[in-house]
mmCIF file of C-alpha atoms in Angstrom:
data_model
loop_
_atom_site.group_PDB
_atom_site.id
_atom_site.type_symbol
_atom_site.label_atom_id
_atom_site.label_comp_id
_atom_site.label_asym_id
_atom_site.label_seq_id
_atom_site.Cartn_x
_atom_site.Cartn_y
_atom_site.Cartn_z
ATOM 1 C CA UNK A 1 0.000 0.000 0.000
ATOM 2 C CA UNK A 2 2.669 2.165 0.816
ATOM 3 C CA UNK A 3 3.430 2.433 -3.068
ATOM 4 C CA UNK A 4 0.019 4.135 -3.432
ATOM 5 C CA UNK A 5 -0.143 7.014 -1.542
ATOM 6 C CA UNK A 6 3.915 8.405 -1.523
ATOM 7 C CA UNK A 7 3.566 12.252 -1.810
ATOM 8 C CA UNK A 8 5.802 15.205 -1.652
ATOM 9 C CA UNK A 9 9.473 14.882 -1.133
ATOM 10 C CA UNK A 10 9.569 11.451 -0.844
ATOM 11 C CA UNK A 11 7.566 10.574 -3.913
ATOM 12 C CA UNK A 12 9.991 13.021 -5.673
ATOM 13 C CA UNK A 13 13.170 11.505 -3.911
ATOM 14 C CA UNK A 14 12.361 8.458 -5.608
ATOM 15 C CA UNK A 15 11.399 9.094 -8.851
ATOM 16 C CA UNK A 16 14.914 9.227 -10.573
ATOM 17 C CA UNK A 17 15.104 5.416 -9.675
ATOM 18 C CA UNK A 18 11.223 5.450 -10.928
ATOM 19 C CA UNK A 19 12.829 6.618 -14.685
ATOM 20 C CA UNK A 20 16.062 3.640 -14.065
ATOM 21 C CA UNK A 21 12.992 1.442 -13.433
ATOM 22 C CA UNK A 22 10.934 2.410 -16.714
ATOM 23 C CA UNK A 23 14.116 2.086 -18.938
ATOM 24 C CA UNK A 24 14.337 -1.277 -17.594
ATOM 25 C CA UNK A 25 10.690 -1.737 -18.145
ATOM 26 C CA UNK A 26 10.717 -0.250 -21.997
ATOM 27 C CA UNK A 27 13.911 -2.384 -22.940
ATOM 28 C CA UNK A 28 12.479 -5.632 -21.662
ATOM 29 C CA UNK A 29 9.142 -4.963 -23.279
ATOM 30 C CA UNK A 30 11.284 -4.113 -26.395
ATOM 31 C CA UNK A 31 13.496 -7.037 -26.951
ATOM 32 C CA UNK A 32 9.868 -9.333 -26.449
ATOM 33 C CA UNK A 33 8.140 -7.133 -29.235
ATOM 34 C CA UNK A 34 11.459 -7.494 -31.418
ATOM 35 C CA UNK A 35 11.765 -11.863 -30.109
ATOM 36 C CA UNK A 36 15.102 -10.943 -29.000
ATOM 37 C CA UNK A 37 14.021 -12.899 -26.291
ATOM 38 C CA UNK A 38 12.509 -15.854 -27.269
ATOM 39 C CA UNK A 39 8.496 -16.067 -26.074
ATOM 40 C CA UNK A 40 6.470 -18.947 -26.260
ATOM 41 C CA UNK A 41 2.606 -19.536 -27.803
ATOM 42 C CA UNK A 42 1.084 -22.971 -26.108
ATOM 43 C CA UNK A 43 -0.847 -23.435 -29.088
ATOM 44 C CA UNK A 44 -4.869 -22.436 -27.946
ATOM 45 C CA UNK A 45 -5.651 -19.232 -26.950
ATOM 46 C CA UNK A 46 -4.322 -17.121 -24.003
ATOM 47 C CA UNK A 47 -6.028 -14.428 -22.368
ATOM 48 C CA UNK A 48 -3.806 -12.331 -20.124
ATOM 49 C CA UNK A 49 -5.689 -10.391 -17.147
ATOM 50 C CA UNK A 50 -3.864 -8.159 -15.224
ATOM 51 C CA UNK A 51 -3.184 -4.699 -13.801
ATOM 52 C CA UNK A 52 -0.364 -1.857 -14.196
ATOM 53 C CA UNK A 53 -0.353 -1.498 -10.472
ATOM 54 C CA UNK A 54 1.234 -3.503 -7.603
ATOM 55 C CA UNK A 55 -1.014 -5.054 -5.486
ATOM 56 C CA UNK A 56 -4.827 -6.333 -6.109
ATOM 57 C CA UNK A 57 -7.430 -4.856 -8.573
ATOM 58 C CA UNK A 58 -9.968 -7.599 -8.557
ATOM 59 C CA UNK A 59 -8.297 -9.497 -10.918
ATOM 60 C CA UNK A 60 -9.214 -12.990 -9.059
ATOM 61 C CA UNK A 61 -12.557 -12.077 -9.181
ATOM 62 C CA UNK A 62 -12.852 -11.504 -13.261
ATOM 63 C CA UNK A 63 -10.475 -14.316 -13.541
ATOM 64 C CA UNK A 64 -13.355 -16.359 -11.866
ATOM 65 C CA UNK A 65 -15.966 -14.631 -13.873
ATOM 66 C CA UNK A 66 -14.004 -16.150 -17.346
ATOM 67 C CA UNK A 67 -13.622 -19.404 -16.263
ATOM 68 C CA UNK A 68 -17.558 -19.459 -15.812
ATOM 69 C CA UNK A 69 -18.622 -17.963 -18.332
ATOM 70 C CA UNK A 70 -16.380 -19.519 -20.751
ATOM 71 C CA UNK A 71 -17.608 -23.005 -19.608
ATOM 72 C CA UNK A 72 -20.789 -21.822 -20.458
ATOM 73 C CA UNK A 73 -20.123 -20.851 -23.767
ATOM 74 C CA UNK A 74 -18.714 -23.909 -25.118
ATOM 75 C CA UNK A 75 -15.237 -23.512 -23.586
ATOM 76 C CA UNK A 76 -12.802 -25.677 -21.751
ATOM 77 C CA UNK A 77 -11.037 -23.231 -19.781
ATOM 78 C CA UNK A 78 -7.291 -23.929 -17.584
ATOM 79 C CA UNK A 79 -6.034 -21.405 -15.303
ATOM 80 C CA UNK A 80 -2.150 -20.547 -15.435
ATOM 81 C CA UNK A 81 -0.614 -18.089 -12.031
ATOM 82 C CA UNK A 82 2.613 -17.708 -10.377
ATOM 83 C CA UNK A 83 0.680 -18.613 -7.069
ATOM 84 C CA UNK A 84 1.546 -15.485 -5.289
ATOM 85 C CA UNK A 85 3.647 -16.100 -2.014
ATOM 86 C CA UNK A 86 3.588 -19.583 -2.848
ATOM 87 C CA UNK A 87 6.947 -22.002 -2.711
ATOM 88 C CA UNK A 88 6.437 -24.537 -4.992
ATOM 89 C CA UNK A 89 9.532 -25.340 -7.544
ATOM 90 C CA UNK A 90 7.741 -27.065 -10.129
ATOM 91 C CA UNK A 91 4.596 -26.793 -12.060
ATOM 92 C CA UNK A 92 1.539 -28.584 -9.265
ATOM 93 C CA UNK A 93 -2.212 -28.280 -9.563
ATOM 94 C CA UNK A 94 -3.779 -25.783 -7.227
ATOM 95 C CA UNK A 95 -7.146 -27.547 -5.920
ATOM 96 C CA UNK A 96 -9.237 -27.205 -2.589
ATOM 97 C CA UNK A 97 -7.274 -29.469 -0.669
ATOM 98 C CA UNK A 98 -3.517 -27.538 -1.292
ATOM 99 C CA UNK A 99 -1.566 -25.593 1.235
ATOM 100 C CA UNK A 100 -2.148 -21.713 0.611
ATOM 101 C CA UNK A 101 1.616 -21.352 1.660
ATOM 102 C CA UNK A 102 2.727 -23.699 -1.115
ATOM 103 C CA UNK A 103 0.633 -22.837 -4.240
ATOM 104 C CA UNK A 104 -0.821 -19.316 -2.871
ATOM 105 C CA UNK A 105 -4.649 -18.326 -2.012
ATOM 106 C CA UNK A 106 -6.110 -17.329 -4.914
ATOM 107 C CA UNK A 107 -5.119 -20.297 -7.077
ATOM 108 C CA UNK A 108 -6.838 -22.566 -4.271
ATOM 109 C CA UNK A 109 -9.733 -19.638 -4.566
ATOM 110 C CA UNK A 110 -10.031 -19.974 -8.144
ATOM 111 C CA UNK A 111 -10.021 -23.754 -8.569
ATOM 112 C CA UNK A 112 -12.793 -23.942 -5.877
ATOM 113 C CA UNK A 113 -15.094 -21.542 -7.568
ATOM 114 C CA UNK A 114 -14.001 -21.662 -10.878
ATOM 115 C CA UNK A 115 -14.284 -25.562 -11.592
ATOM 116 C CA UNK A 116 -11.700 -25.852 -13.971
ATOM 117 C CA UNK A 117 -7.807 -27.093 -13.871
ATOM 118 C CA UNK A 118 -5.566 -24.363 -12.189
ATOM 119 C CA UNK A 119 -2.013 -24.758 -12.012
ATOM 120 C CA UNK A 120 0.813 -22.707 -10.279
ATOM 121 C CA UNK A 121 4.460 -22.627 -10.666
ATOM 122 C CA UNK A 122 7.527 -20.377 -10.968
ATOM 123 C CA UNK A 123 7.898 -20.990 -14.792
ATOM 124 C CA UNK A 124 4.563 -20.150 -16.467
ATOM 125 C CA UNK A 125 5.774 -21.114 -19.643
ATOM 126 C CA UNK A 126 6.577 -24.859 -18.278
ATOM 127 C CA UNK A 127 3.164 -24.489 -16.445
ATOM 128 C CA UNK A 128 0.960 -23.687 -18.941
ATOM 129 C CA UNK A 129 2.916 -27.016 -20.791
ATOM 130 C CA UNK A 130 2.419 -29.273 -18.397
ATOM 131 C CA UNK A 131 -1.626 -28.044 -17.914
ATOM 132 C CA UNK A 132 -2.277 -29.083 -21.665
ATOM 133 C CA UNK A 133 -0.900 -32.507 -20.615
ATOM 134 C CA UNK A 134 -2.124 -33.271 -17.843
ATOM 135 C CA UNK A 135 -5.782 -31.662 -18.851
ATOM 136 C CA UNK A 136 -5.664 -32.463 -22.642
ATOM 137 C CA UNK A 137 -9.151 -31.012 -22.914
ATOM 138 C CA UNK A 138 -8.303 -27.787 -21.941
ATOM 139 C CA UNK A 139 -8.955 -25.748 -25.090
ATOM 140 C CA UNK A 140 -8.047 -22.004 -23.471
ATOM 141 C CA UNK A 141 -5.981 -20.892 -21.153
ATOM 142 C CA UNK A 142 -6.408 -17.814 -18.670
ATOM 143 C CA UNK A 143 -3.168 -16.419 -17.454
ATOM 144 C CA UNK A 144 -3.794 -15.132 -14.154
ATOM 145 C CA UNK A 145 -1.977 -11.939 -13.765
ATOM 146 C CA UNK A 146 0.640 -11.944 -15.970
ATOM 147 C CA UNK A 147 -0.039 -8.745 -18.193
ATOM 148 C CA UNK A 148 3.982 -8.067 -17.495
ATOM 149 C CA UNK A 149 4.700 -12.131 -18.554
ATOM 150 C CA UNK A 150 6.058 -11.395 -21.694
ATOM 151 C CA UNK A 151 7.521 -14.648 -22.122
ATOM 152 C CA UNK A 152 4.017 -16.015 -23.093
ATOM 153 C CA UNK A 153 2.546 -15.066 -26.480
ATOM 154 C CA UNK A 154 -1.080 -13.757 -25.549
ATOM 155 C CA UNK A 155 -3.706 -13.272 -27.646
ATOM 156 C CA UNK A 156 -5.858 -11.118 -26.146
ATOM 157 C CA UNK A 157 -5.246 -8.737 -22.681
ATOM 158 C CA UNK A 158 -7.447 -7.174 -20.466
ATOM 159 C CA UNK A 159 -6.373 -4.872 -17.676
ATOM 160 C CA UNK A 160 -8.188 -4.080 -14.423
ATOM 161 C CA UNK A 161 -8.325 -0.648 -13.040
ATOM 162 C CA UNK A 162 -9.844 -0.020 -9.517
ATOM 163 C CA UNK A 163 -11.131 2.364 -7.937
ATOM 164 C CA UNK A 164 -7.888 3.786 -6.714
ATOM 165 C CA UNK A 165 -6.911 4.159 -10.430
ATOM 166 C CA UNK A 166 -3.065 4.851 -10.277
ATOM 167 C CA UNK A 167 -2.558 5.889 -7.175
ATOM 168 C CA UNK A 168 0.453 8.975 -7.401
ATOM 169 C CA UNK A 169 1.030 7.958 -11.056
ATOM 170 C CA UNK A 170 4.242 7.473 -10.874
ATOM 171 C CA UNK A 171 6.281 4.019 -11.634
ATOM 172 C CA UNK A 172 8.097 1.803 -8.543
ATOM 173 C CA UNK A 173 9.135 2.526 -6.731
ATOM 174 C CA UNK A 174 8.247 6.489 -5.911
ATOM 175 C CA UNK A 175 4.361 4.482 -7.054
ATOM 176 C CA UNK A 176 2.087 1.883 -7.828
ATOM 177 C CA UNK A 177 2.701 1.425 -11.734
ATOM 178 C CA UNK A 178 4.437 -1.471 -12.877
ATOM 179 C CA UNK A 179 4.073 0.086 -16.267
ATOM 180 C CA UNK A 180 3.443 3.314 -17.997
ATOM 181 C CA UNK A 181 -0.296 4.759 -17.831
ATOM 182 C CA UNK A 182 -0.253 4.697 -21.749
ATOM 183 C CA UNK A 183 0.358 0.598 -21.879
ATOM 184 C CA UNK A 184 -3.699 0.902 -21.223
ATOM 185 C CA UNK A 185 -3.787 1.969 -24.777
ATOM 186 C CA UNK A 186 -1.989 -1.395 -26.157
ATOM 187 C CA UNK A 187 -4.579 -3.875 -24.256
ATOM 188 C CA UNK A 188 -7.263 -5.396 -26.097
ATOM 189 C CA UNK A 189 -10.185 -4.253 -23.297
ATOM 190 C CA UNK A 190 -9.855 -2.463 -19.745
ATOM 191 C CA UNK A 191 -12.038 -3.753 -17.046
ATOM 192 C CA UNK A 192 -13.219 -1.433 -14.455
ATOM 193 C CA UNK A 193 -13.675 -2.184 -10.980
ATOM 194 C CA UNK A 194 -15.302 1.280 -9.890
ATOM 195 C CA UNK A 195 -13.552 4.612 -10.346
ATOM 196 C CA UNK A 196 -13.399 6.686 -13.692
ATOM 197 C CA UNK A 197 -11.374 5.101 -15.904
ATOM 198 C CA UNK A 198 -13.020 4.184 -19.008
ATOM 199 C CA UNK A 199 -13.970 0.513 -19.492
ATOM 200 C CA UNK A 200 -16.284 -2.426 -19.099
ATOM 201 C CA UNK A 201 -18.026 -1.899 -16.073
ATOM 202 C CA UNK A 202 -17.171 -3.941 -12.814
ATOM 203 C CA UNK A 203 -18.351 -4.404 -9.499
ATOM 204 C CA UNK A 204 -18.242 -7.126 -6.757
ATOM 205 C CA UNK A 205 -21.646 -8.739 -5.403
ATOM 206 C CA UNK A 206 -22.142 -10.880 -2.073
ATOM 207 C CA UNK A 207 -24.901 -10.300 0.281
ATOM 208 C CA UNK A 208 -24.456 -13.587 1.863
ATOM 209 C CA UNK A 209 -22.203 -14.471 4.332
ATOM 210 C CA UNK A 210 -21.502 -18.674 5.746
ATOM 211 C CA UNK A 211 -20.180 -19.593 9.058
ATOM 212 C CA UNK A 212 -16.466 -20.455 8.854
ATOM 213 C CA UNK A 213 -17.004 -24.110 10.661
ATOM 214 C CA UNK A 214 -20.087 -25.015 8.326
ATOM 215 C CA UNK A 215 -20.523 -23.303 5.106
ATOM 216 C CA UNK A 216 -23.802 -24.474 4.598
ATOM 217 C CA UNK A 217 -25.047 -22.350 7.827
ATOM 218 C CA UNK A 218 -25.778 -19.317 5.637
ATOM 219 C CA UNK A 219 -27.874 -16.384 6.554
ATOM 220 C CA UNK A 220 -27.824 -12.444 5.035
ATOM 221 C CA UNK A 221 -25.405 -9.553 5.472
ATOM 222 C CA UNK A 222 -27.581 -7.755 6.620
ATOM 223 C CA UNK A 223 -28.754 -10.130 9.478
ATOM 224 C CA UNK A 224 -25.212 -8.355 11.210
ATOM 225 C CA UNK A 225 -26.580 -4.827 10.681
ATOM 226 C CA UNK A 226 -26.296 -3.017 14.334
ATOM 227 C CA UNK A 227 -23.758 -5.186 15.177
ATOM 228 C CA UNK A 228 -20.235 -4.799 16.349
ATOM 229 C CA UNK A 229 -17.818 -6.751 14.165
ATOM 230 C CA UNK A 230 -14.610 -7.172 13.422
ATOM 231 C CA UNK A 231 -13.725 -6.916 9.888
ATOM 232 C CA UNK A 232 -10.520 -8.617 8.564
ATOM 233 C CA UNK A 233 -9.364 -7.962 5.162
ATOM 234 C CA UNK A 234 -5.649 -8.831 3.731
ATOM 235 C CA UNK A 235 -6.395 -8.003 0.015
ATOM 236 C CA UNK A 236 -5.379 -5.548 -2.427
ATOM 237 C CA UNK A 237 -7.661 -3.011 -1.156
ATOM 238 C CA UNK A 238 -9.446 -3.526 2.481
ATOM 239 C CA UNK A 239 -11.412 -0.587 2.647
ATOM 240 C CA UNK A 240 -13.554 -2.189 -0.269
ATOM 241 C CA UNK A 241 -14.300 -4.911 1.826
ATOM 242 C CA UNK A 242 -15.216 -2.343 4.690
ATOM 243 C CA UNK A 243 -17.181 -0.068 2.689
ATOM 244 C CA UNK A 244 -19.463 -3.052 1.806
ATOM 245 C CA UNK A 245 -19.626 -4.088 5.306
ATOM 246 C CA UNK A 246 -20.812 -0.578 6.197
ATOM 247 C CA UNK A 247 -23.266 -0.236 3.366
ATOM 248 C CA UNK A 248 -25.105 -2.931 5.362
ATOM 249 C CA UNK A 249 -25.165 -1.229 8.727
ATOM 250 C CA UNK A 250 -22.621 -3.369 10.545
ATOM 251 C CA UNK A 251 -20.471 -1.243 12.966
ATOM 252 C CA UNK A 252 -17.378 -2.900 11.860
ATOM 253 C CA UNK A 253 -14.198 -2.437 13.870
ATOM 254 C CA UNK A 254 -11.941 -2.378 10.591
ATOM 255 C CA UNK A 255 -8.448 -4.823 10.636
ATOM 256 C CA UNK A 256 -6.417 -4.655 7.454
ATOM 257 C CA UNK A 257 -3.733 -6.524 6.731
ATOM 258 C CA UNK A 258 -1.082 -6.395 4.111
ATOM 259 C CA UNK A 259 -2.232 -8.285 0.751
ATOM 260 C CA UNK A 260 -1.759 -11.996 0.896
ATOM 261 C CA UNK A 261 -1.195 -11.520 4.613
ATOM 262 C CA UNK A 262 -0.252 -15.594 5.974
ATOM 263 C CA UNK A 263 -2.882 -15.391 8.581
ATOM 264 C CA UNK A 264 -2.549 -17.375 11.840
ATOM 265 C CA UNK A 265 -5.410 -17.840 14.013
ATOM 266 C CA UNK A 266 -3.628 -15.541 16.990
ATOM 267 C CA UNK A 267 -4.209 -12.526 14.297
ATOM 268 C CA UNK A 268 -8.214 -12.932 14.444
ATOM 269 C CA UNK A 269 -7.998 -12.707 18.383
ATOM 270 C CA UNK A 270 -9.050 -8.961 19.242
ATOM 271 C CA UNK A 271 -10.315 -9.760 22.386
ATOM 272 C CA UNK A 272 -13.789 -9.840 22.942
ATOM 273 C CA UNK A 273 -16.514 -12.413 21.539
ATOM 274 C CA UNK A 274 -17.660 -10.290 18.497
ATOM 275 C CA UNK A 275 -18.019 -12.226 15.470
ATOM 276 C CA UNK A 276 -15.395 -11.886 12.913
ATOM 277 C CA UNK A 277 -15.905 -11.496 9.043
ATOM 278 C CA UNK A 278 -13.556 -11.676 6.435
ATOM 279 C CA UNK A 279 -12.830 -12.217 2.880
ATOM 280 C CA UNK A 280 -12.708 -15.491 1.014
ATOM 281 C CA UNK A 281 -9.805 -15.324 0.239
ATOM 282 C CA UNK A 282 -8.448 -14.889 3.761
ATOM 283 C CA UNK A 283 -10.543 -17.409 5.108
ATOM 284 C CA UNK A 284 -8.749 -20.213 2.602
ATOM 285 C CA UNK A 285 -5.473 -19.750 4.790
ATOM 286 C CA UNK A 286 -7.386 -20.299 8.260
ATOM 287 C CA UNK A 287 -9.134 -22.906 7.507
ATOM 288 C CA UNK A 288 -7.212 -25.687 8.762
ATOM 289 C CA UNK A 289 -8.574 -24.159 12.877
ATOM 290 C CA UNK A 290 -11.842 -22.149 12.352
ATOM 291 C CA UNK A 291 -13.853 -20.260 14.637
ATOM 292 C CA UNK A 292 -17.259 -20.632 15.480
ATOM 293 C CA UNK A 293 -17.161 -16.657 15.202
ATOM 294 C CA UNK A 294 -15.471 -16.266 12.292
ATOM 295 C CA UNK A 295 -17.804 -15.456 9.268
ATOM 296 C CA UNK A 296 -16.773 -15.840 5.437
ATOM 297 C CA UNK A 297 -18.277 -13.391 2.899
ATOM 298 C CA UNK A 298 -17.807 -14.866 -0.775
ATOM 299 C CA UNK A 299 -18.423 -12.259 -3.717
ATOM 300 C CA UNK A 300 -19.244 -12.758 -7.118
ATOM 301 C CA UNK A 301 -17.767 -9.959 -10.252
ATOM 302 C CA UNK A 302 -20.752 -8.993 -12.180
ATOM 303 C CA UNK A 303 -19.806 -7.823 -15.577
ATOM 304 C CA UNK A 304 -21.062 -5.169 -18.176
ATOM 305 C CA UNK A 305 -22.931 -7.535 -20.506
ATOM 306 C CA UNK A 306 -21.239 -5.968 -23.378
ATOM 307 C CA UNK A 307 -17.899 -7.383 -21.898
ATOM 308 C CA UNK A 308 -19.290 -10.607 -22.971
ATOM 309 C CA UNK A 309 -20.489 -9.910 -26.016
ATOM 310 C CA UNK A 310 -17.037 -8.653 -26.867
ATOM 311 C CA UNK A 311 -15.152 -11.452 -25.662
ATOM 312 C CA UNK A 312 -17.207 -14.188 -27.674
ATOM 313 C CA UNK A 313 -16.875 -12.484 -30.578
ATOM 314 C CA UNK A 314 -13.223 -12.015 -30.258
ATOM 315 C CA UNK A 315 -12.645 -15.431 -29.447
ATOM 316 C CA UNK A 316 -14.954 -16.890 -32.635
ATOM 317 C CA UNK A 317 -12.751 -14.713 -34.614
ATOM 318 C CA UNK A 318 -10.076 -16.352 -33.566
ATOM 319 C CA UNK A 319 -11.510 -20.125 -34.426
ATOM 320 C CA UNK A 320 -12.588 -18.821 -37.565
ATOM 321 C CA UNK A 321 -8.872 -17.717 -38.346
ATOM 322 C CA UNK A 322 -7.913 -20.956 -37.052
ATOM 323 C CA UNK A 323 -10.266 -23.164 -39.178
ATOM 324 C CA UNK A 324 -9.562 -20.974 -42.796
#
């Protein structure tokens, strides 16, 4: 977060590293774009989502929303990440039953609700490789924030913007940017999750919320309203998860953590018996000792229906190219 809101002298300290950093940033880009480097096509289509920023956009979320909807639409979708904080040397399938600290929390997120193949690894050129074996049906693959993973051929992207759009605009690390503001204008689509940026429209729904020891003891948001509750969010942005919270008249007594925070249970004791709610994603790395307490809200990205639209006709384009 801190990359987000530098202002004043120290933003301005730091940005004659920020220009060492873009240099670096244009010459790798270049030498891809020229196949100096050598990148790598796995033979169906890729579609890169990701963000210019560091940190989380609501990528996992849209990632998610893909998987399903390409399912529905005749697809056989795989799921390619890095596994974020995870420690795994070798391409490994990310399902329900992984360690978080091995293949990372949103892989284990996105196989649960996504219900395809996800696989993790340092290499995501030998990962995507060893998906296609291993699920030979596969027939797409979704390349889970890798809009800077040049080393895989891609054909379409799609960048997420937040709400928090680009924080004090300038690159890492004086800022948030991982790349120039104008590589917007070289994606194939811009998602976005609230804010003004221009885009397919994005938001986050979830008005249910399931009892960390039994999932299927369900009951409303709302049902908290009046409430005191402690609210535990280690994503890209916590006060998103607050501001919900709030919408729905729980007094929340707010707890962020970094972003991929490795919770322990000793970080959800605050002292009192007040039930605790937290993100999905959070709750995959304490499950293995729940709470009674401890409540799980799951979201759901709801999409611009035109976002859609766009993406199935892009992708019959592409079959049509493929069968001429």
């Amino acid at each position: 977060m801190k990359y987000w809101y530098r202002r004043g002298a120290v933003a301005w300290l730091l940005w004659p590293v920020s220009l060492i950093f873009l240099a670096l940033v244009l010459l790798r880009r270049l030498v891809y774009l020229l196949r100096i480097l050598k990148s790598t096509h796995p033979g169906i289509p890729v579609i890169v989502i990701g963000n210019l920023t560091v940190g989380g956009t609501g990528k996992t979320p849209l990632v998610i929303w893909m998987a399903e909807f390409l399912a529905k639409n005749g697809w056989s979708p795989g799921v390619v990440s890095r596994g974020y904080g995870g420690k795994v040397p070798a391409p490994r399938a990310a399902t329900v039953a992984s360690d978080p600290a091995e293949v990372g929390d949103e892989p284990i997120l996105i196989s649960r609700r996504g219900g395809c193949p996800v696989w993790v690894g340092p290499d995501r050129v030998e990962v995507a490789a060893v998906l296609r074996r291993e699920a030979p049906k596969v027939d797409i693959l979704i390349l889970d924030d890798g809009l800077q993973h040049y080393r895989i051929r891609r054909d379409l992207e799609i960048a997420v913007v937040d709400a928090r759009g680009f924080g004090n605009g300038f690159l890492l690390p004086a800022g948030p940017l991982r790349e120039p503001r104008w590589r917007l204008r070289t994606v194939d689509a811009v998602v976005a999750h609230g804010g003004a940026t221009k885009g397919y429209a994005m938001h986050l729904e979830g008005d249910t919320v399931h009892r960390m020891t039994d999932a299927h003891e369900r009951q409303p948001l709302k049902a908290f309203a009046g409430q005191k509750v402690h609210a535990v969010a280690g994503i890209g942005d916590p006060n998103r998860f607050f501001l919900q919270l709030g919408k729905a008249g729980i007094q929340i007594v707010p707890h962020p953590f970094p972003d991929h925070h490795p919770f322990k249970p000793a970080d959800l004791e605050f002292g009192d018996e007040a039930p605790v709610l937290m993100t999905e994603k959070d709750a995959v790395k304490l499950r293995s000792a729940p709470r009674a307490n401890w409540w799980v809200l799951p979201v759901a990205a709801k999409l611009d229906p035109a976002f859609g639209s766009w993406l199935l006709g892009r992708l019959d384009g592409w079959r049509r190219s493929k069968a001429a």
